[in-house]
Amino acid sequence: MSTSTSTSAAQAAEQQGRPRTQRRRVILASTIGTTIEFYDFYAYATAAVAVFPFLFFPKSDDPTMGLLKSFATFGLAFIARPLGSVIFGHFGDRVGRKATLVGSLLTMGIATFIIGCLPTYEQIGLAAPAALALMRFCQGLGLGGEWSGAALLATETAEHGKRARAAMWPQLGAPFGFILANGLFLILVLAFGHSNSDPTAAFLGWAWRIPFLFSIVMVAIGLWVRFKLDETPVFKDAMDKGQKLDTPVLEVFRVAPKPLIAGTFIMVGCYTLFYLVTTWILSFGIGSKEHGMLGMPYNDFLVLQLISIFGFVFGIPISGYFADTVGRRKTLTWVTVAIIIYSFTFAFFLSPGRATETSVLIFLTIGMFLMGLVFGPMSAVLPELFPTNVRYTGSGISYNVSSILGAAIAPFIATALAAKFGVTAVGIYLLVVSVISLIAILTMRESRHHDLTAI
């Protein structure tokens, strides 16, 4: 009897331990996966400013034109992301979260590795920017399927009442990926120098390829972690109830058109803020003073960005906590109001002739902290808008369509506005987009107490 009792107790302990073990694996898998995906994405964003205008596009007397062409290919990925969310969402809602996440990681990683192998415009002419654009499009497909899958992996395995805090882990992949990508570029710039006028020097000659080639190692690590995962219990429950759909993308437009629209506009201000304080600000910071920009050394500006990104890291868990305790709607409302106030500070911190490294660092750190606060709850908010059998597709479409409206065009519009009207106009642009998001947030339902199996 005692042996039988001991065996039963051991089995019970093992059963209790499995959810905790699985949650730890989910935390690791979702964080590593999104870190790799965002690393690949940011490596391109950094190179779009510091490398591609000089190596992949025909030379122009106006450096702003080369930058705008590079930003155009940068924006291609955001056009591809909704398509990626449909493709991967289809399989994610039919086959499962785990297998689909493996596919999205491979798509992004292989495309990034190929970018590191591409010949330049001087070597093969117009085929070079065409190949670069194609690989950028493939990056967008991969990331379009990655985020929503990682968010669902976290939310659908979370403990009751702690969903936003569990969902913060894939969100942390964004700043972690940024730190890795920009940190590696900084090391390369310090080691080899950076000269826009000499494409044969070490950095523009070959060293810029290292971050892209290195991504294949990170992908291998991410695959190893993801193969160890189980399917989420919420998805298993939906399949057991016979809720599998033949065409999730058609069903989500039929049953959840309002959540699709709401989710898109809830995210649009968040995206605009982030790509203003990462991609656009880099081009404005290192651009020449003769063209109305700040003229800071590239490596100095990278240091400022790497310091400020820790504001992003700190903001995510803070907002995750408040989203679980006071609610998603209230948390996002107050943060968006703060972003609107922040939009009035562009001229104060960034005016050419008055801006200093200190003022730029303060501007970046505030922006990054606000980004962490608004971005942190999103991986809980968007999935909570949709039923299980269309959740991967619905959350992915909302997230990635907002990337077109917010992120894809933000660096392009901000560059044009700053060149013609100055940095105050860029702040007004952020103000307008943030007001749109605020309206969407004020009309959303509070979802922190919703059962994911019941909506």
Coordinates of C-alpha atoms in Angstrom, one line a residue:
M1 CA 0.0 0.0 0.0
S2 CA 2.8 2.4 0.9
T3 CA 4.5 1.7 -2.4
S4 CA 1.3 2.3 -4.3
T5 CA 0.7 5.6 -2.4
S6 CA 4.3 6.7 -3.1
T7 CA 3.9 5.9 -6.8
S8 CA 0.6 7.9 -7.0
A9 CA 2.1 10.8 -5.2
A10 CA 5.1 10.8 -7.6
Q11 CA 2.8 10.7 -10.6
A12 CA 0.7 13.6 -9.2
A13 CA 3.9 15.6 -8.7
E14 CA 5.0 14.9 -12.2
Q15 CA 1.6 15.9 -13.6
Q16 CA 1.8 19.2 -11.6
G17 CA 5.3 19.9 -12.8
R18 CA 4.5 19.4 -16.5
P19 CA 2.6 22.7 -16.9
R20 CA 5.4 24.6 -15.2
T21 CA 8.1 22.9 -17.3
Q22 CA 6.1 23.6 -20.5
R23 CA 5.6 27.3 -19.5
R24 CA 9.4 27.6 -19.0
R25 CA 9.9 26.1 -22.4
V26 CA 7.3 28.4 -23.9
I27 CA 9.1 31.4 -22.4
L28 CA 12.4 30.3 -23.8
A29 CA 11.0 29.4 -27.2
S30 CA 8.9 32.5 -27.7
T31 CA 11.6 34.9 -26.5
I32 CA 14.4 33.2 -28.5
G33 CA 12.3 33.0 -31.6
T34 CA 11.1 36.6 -31.7
T35 CA 14.7 37.7 -30.7
I36 CA 16.0 36.0 -33.8
E37 CA 13.3 37.3 -36.1
F38 CA 13.7 40.9 -34.9
Y39 CA 17.5 40.6 -35.0
D40 CA 17.1 39.7 -38.7
F41 CA 14.7 42.5 -39.3
Y42 CA 16.8 45.2 -37.5
A43 CA 20.0 44.1 -39.1
Y44 CA 18.3 45.1 -42.4
A45 CA 16.9 48.3 -40.9
T46 CA 20.4 49.3 -39.8
A47 CA 22.0 48.4 -43.1
A48 CA 19.2 50.3 -44.9
V49 CA 20.7 53.5 -43.6
A50 CA 24.4 52.7 -43.3
V51 CA 25.1 50.2 -46.2
F52 CA 22.5 49.7 -48.8
P53 CA 22.2 53.3 -50.1
F54 CA 25.9 53.1 -51.1
L55 CA 26.2 49.5 -52.4
F56 CA 22.8 48.5 -53.9
F57 CA 21.4 51.6 -55.6
P58 CA 22.7 53.8 -58.4
K59 CA 24.7 56.8 -57.2
S60 CA 22.9 60.1 -57.0
D61 CA 24.0 63.6 -56.3
D62 CA 21.3 63.9 -53.7
P63 CA 22.0 61.5 -50.7
T64 CA 18.4 61.8 -49.6
M65 CA 17.3 60.1 -52.8
G66 CA 19.5 57.1 -52.2
L67 CA 18.2 56.9 -48.6
L68 CA 14.6 57.0 -49.8
K69 CA 15.2 54.2 -52.3
S70 CA 16.7 52.1 -49.5
F71 CA 13.7 52.9 -47.3
A72 CA 11.5 51.8 -50.1
T73 CA 13.0 48.3 -50.0
F74 CA 12.8 48.4 -46.2
G75 CA 9.1 49.0 -46.5
L76 CA 8.6 46.0 -48.9
A77 CA 8.8 43.7 -45.9
F78 CA 5.8 45.4 -44.3
I79 CA 3.8 44.9 -47.4
A80 CA 4.7 41.2 -47.3
R81 CA 3.9 40.8 -43.6
P82 CA 0.1 40.6 -44.0
L83 CA 0.5 38.0 -46.7
G84 CA 2.8 36.1 -44.3
S85 CA 0.2 36.3 -41.6
V86 CA -2.4 34.8 -44.0
I87 CA -0.2 32.0 -45.2
F88 CA 1.2 31.1 -41.8
G89 CA -2.0 31.9 -40.0
H90 CA -3.8 29.3 -42.3
F91 CA -1.5 26.6 -41.1
G92 CA -1.3 27.9 -37.6
D93 CA -5.1 27.7 -37.2
R94 CA -5.3 24.3 -39.0
V95 CA -2.1 22.4 -38.2
G96 CA -1.0 24.0 -35.0
R97 CA 1.2 26.8 -33.5
K98 CA 4.4 24.7 -33.1
A99 CA 4.9 23.5 -36.6
T100 CA 4.0 26.9 -38.1
L101 CA 6.5 28.7 -35.9
V102 CA 9.2 26.4 -37.2
G103 CA 8.3 27.4 -40.8
S104 CA 8.3 31.1 -40.1
L105 CA 11.7 31.0 -38.5
L106 CA 13.2 29.1 -41.4
T107 CA 11.7 31.6 -43.9
M108 CA 13.1 34.6 -42.2
G109 CA 16.5 33.0 -41.4
I110 CA 17.3 31.7 -44.9
A111 CA 16.3 35.1 -46.5
T112 CA 18.6 37.0 -44.1
F113 CA 21.5 34.6 -44.7
I114 CA 21.1 35.1 -48.5
I115 CA 21.2 38.9 -48.1
G116 CA 24.7 38.4 -46.6
C117 CA 25.8 36.6 -49.8
L118 CA 24.3 39.1 -52.4
P119 CA 26.6 40.8 -54.9
T120 CA 26.4 44.6 -55.1
Y121 CA 25.2 47.0 -57.8
E122 CA 28.7 47.6 -59.0
Q123 CA 29.0 43.8 -59.6
I124 CA 25.7 42.9 -61.2
G125 CA 23.9 46.1 -61.8
L126 CA 20.1 46.4 -61.3
A127 CA 19.9 42.7 -60.4
A128 CA 21.4 43.5 -57.1
P129 CA 18.6 45.8 -55.7
A130 CA 16.1 43.5 -57.3
A131 CA 17.5 40.5 -55.4
L132 CA 17.8 42.6 -52.2
A133 CA 14.1 43.5 -52.5
L134 CA 13.1 39.9 -53.0
M135 CA 14.9 38.8 -49.9
R136 CA 13.4 41.7 -48.0
F137 CA 10.0 40.5 -49.1
C138 CA 10.8 37.0 -47.8
Q139 CA 11.9 38.5 -44.5
G140 CA 8.5 40.1 -44.3
L141 CA 6.7 36.8 -45.0
G142 CA 8.6 35.1 -42.1
L143 CA 8.0 37.9 -39.6
G144 CA 4.4 38.1 -40.6
G145 CA 3.9 34.5 -39.3
E146 CA 6.3 34.7 -36.4
W147 CA 4.8 37.3 -34.1
S148 CA 1.3 36.1 -33.9
G149 CA 2.4 32.5 -33.4
A150 CA 4.8 33.4 -30.6
A151 CA 2.1 35.6 -28.9
L152 CA -0.4 32.7 -29.1
L153 CA 2.2 30.3 -27.7
A154 CA 2.6 32.5 -24.7
T155 CA -1.0 33.5 -24.1
E156 CA -2.6 30.1 -24.7
T157 CA -0.3 28.5 -22.1
A158 CA -0.5 31.3 -19.5
E159 CA -1.7 31.0 -15.9
H160 CA -5.1 32.5 -15.1
G161 CA -4.8 36.3 -14.4
K162 CA -1.2 36.5 -15.7
R163 CA -1.8 36.4 -19.4
A164 CA -0.3 39.9 -20.2
R165 CA 2.8 39.1 -18.0
A166 CA 3.2 35.8 -19.8
A167 CA 2.7 37.5 -23.2
M168 CA 5.5 40.0 -22.5
W169 CA 8.2 37.4 -23.3
P170 CA 7.8 37.4 -27.1
Q171 CA 7.6 41.2 -26.9
L172 CA 11.0 41.2 -25.2
G173 CA 12.4 39.7 -28.4
A174 CA 12.1 43.1 -30.1
P175 CA 14.5 45.0 -27.9
F176 CA 16.8 41.9 -27.5
G177 CA 17.0 41.5 -31.3
F178 CA 17.7 45.2 -31.6
I179 CA 20.5 45.0 -29.1
L180 CA 22.1 42.1 -30.8
A181 CA 21.8 43.5 -34.3
N182 CA 22.9 47.1 -33.5
G183 CA 25.5 45.8 -31.0
L184 CA 27.1 43.7 -33.7
F185 CA 27.1 46.5 -36.2
L186 CA 28.7 48.8 -33.6
I187 CA 31.5 46.3 -33.0
L188 CA 32.1 46.1 -36.8
V189 CA 32.2 49.8 -37.2
L190 CA 34.6 50.2 -34.3
A191 CA 36.8 47.5 -35.7
F192 CA 36.8 48.5 -39.3
G193 CA 35.5 52.1 -39.5
H194 CA 32.6 53.4 -41.6
S195 CA 33.1 55.6 -44.6
N196 CA 30.2 56.3 -47.0
S197 CA 32.7 57.5 -49.7
D198 CA 34.8 54.3 -49.9
P199 CA 32.9 51.2 -50.8
T200 CA 36.1 49.2 -51.0
A201 CA 37.0 49.8 -47.3
A202 CA 36.6 46.8 -45.0
F203 CA 33.1 47.7 -43.5
L204 CA 31.4 48.4 -46.8
G205 CA 33.6 45.9 -48.6
W206 CA 32.7 42.8 -46.7
A207 CA 32.3 43.3 -42.9
W208 CA 28.6 44.5 -43.2
R209 CA 27.8 40.9 -44.3
I210 CA 28.7 39.3 -41.0
P211 CA 25.4 40.1 -39.1
F212 CA 23.4 38.6 -41.9
L213 CA 25.5 35.5 -42.2
F214 CA 25.5 35.0 -38.4
S215 CA 21.7 34.7 -38.4
I216 CA 22.0 31.1 -39.6
V217 CA 23.6 30.1 -36.3
M218 CA 20.9 31.8 -34.4
V219 CA 18.2 30.1 -36.5
A220 CA 19.7 26.7 -35.7
I221 CA 19.5 27.4 -32.0
G222 CA 15.9 28.6 -32.3
L223 CA 14.9 25.5 -34.2
W224 CA 16.4 23.3 -31.5
V225 CA 14.4 25.0 -28.8
R226 CA 11.1 25.0 -30.7
F227 CA 11.2 21.3 -31.6
K228 CA 11.0 20.6 -27.9
L229 CA 7.6 22.3 -27.4
D230 CA 4.2 20.8 -27.1
E231 CA 1.1 22.2 -28.8
T232 CA -0.8 24.7 -26.7
P233 CA -3.7 23.3 -24.6
V234 CA -6.2 25.9 -26.0
F235 CA -5.5 24.9 -29.6
K236 CA -5.8 21.2 -28.6
D237 CA -9.1 21.9 -27.0
A238 CA -10.4 23.6 -30.1
M239 CA -9.4 20.7 -32.3
D240 CA -10.9 18.2 -29.9
K241 CA -14.2 20.1 -30.2
G242 CA -14.1 19.9 -34.0
Q243 CA -13.5 23.6 -34.6
K244 CA -10.8 23.2 -37.3
L245 CA -11.6 25.3 -40.4
D246 CA -10.8 24.8 -44.1
T247 CA -10.1 28.5 -44.8
P248 CA -9.4 30.5 -41.6
V249 CA -8.7 33.7 -43.5
L250 CA -12.3 33.7 -45.0
E251 CA -13.8 32.8 -41.6
V252 CA -12.0 35.6 -39.7
F253 CA -13.4 38.2 -42.1
R254 CA -16.9 36.7 -41.6
V255 CA -17.0 36.4 -37.8
A256 CA -14.5 39.1 -36.7
P257 CA -14.4 42.1 -39.0
K258 CA -14.6 44.6 -36.2
P259 CA -11.7 43.1 -34.2
L260 CA -9.6 43.1 -37.3
I261 CA -10.1 46.8 -37.8
A262 CA -9.8 47.6 -34.1
G263 CA -6.6 45.6 -33.7
T264 CA -5.0 47.3 -36.7
F265 CA -5.6 50.8 -35.4
I266 CA -4.7 50.0 -31.8
M267 CA -1.3 49.0 -33.1
V268 CA -0.6 51.7 -35.7
G269 CA 0.6 54.4 -33.3
C270 CA 2.9 51.9 -31.5
Y271 CA 4.5 51.0 -34.9
T272 CA 4.9 54.6 -36.0
L273 CA 6.7 55.5 -32.7
F274 CA 9.1 52.6 -32.9
Y275 CA 10.3 53.1 -36.4
L276 CA 10.7 56.8 -35.8
V277 CA 12.9 56.3 -32.8
T278 CA 14.9 53.5 -34.4
T279 CA 15.2 53.7 -38.2
W280 CA 14.3 57.3 -39.1
I281 CA 16.2 58.8 -36.2
L282 CA 19.4 56.9 -37.3
S283 CA 19.3 58.4 -40.7
F284 CA 18.5 61.9 -39.3
G285 CA 21.2 61.6 -36.7
I286 CA 24.1 60.6 -38.9
G287 CA 22.9 62.6 -42.0
S288 CA 25.0 65.6 -43.0
K289 CA 24.5 69.0 -41.4
E290 CA 24.5 70.6 -44.9
H291 CA 21.2 68.7 -45.6
G292 CA 19.6 69.9 -42.3
M293 CA 20.4 66.8 -40.2
L294 CA 22.6 66.3 -37.1
G295 CA 25.8 65.0 -38.6
M296 CA 26.8 62.7 -35.7
P297 CA 29.4 60.0 -36.2
Y298 CA 27.7 56.6 -37.0
N299 CA 29.3 54.7 -34.2
D300 CA 28.5 57.4 -31.6
F301 CA 24.9 57.3 -32.6
L302 CA 24.8 53.5 -32.4
V303 CA 26.0 53.8 -28.8
L304 CA 23.2 56.2 -28.0
Q305 CA 20.6 53.8 -29.5
L306 CA 22.0 50.8 -27.6
I307 CA 21.8 52.7 -24.3
S308 CA 18.3 53.9 -24.9
I309 CA 17.0 50.5 -25.9
F310 CA 17.1 49.5 -22.2
G311 CA 14.2 51.9 -21.7
F312 CA 12.3 49.6 -24.1
V313 CA 13.3 46.5 -22.1
F314 CA 12.2 48.1 -18.8
G315 CA 8.9 49.3 -20.2
I316 CA 7.6 45.9 -21.4
P317 CA 7.3 44.1 -18.0
I318 CA 5.9 47.2 -16.3
S319 CA 3.1 47.5 -18.8
G320 CA 2.5 43.7 -18.7
Y321 CA 2.0 44.0 -14.9
F322 CA -0.4 46.9 -15.2
A323 CA -2.3 45.3 -18.1
D324 CA -3.1 42.4 -15.8
T325 CA -3.9 44.4 -12.7
V326 CA -5.7 47.5 -13.9
G327 CA -6.6 46.3 -17.4
R328 CA -5.5 46.5 -21.0
R329 CA -7.7 49.4 -22.0
K330 CA -6.7 51.7 -19.2
T331 CA -3.0 50.9 -19.5
L332 CA -2.9 51.6 -23.3
T333 CA -5.0 54.8 -22.9
W334 CA -2.6 56.5 -20.5
V335 CA 0.5 55.4 -22.4
T336 CA -0.9 56.7 -25.7
V337 CA -1.7 60.0 -24.0
A338 CA 2.0 60.1 -22.9
I339 CA 3.1 59.5 -26.5
I340 CA 0.9 62.3 -27.7
I341 CA 2.7 64.7 -25.2
Y342 CA 6.1 63.3 -26.3
S343 CA 5.3 64.2 -29.9
F344 CA 5.6 67.9 -29.0
T345 CA 9.2 67.5 -27.9
F346 CA 10.9 66.7 -31.3
A347 CA 12.0 70.3 -32.0
F348 CA 13.2 70.8 -28.4
F349 CA 15.5 67.7 -28.4
L350 CA 16.4 67.3 -32.1
S351 CA 16.7 70.8 -33.7
P352 CA 19.9 71.0 -35.8
G353 CA 22.4 73.4 -34.3
R354 CA 20.9 73.0 -30.9
A355 CA 20.8 69.2 -30.4
T356 CA 23.6 67.5 -28.4
E357 CA 24.4 63.9 -27.7
T358 CA 22.7 64.3 -24.3
S359 CA 19.5 65.8 -25.7
V360 CA 19.4 63.0 -28.4
L361 CA 19.9 60.3 -25.7
I362 CA 17.1 61.7 -23.5
F363 CA 14.8 61.9 -26.5
L364 CA 15.6 58.3 -27.5
T365 CA 15.3 56.9 -24.0
I366 CA 11.9 58.5 -23.4
G367 CA 10.7 57.2 -26.8
M368 CA 12.0 53.7 -26.1
F369 CA 10.5 53.6 -22.7
L370 CA 7.1 54.7 -24.0
M371 CA 7.5 52.1 -26.8
G372 CA 8.0 49.4 -24.2
L373 CA 4.9 50.5 -22.3
V374 CA 2.6 50.5 -25.4
F375 CA 4.1 47.4 -27.0
G376 CA 4.2 45.2 -23.9
P377 CA 0.5 44.3 -23.6
M378 CA -0.1 43.9 -27.4
S379 CA 0.7 40.2 -27.5
A380 CA -2.2 39.7 -25.1
V381 CA -4.5 42.3 -26.4
L382 CA -4.6 41.3 -30.1
P383 CA -5.1 37.5 -29.6
E384 CA -7.8 38.2 -27.0
L385 CA -9.9 39.8 -29.8
F386 CA -10.4 36.5 -31.7
P387 CA -11.8 33.0 -31.4
T388 CA -9.3 30.2 -31.1
N389 CA -9.8 28.7 -34.6
V390 CA -9.0 32.1 -36.3
R391 CA -6.8 33.6 -33.6
Y392 CA -3.5 33.0 -35.4
T393 CA -4.9 34.5 -38.6
G394 CA -6.8 37.3 -37.1
S395 CA -4.1 38.6 -34.7
G396 CA -1.5 38.3 -37.4
I397 CA -3.5 40.2 -40.0
S398 CA -4.2 43.1 -37.5
Y399 CA -0.6 43.2 -36.3
N400 CA 0.8 43.2 -39.8
V401 CA -1.6 45.5 -41.6
S402 CA -0.9 48.0 -38.9
S403 CA 2.8 47.6 -39.8
I404 CA 2.1 48.9 -43.3
L405 CA 0.1 51.9 -42.0
G406 CA 2.5 52.6 -39.1
A407 CA 6.0 51.2 -39.8
A408 CA 6.5 50.7 -43.5
I409 CA 5.8 54.3 -44.4
A410 CA 7.0 56.0 -41.2
P411 CA 10.8 56.3 -42.1
F412 CA 9.9 57.4 -45.6
I413 CA 7.3 60.0 -44.6
A414 CA 9.5 61.3 -41.7
T415 CA 12.5 61.7 -43.9
A416 CA 10.5 63.7 -46.5
L417 CA 8.9 65.8 -43.7
A418 CA 12.1 66.6 -41.9
A419 CA 13.9 67.6 -45.2
K420 CA 11.1 70.0 -46.2
F421 CA 9.6 71.2 -42.9
G422 CA 12.0 70.3 -40.2
V423 CA 11.7 67.9 -37.2
T424 CA 8.6 69.6 -35.8
A425 CA 6.6 68.2 -38.7
V426 CA 7.8 64.7 -37.8
G427 CA 6.4 65.2 -34.2
I428 CA 3.1 66.3 -35.7
Y429 CA 3.0 63.2 -37.8
L430 CA 3.4 61.1 -34.7
L431 CA 0.7 63.1 -32.9
V432 CA -1.8 62.5 -35.7
V433 CA -1.2 58.7 -35.8
S434 CA -1.3 58.4 -32.0
V435 CA -4.6 60.2 -31.8
I436 CA -6.0 57.6 -34.3
S437 CA -4.7 54.8 -32.0
L438 CA -6.1 56.4 -28.9
I439 CA -9.6 56.5 -30.5
A440 CA -9.3 52.8 -31.3
I441 CA -8.2 52.0 -27.8
L442 CA -11.0 54.0 -26.2
T443 CA -13.5 52.0 -28.2
M444 CA -12.0 48.5 -27.4
R445 CA -13.5 46.1 -24.9
E446 CA -11.6 45.2 -21.7
S447 CA -10.4 41.6 -22.2
R448 CA -8.2 40.7 -19.2
H449 CA -10.8 38.4 -17.7
H450 CA -11.9 36.7 -20.9
D451 CA -11.4 32.9 -21.2
L452 CA -9.6 32.2 -24.4
T453 CA -11.5 29.0 -24.9
A454 CA -14.8 30.9 -24.7
I455 CA -14.4 33.8 -27.1

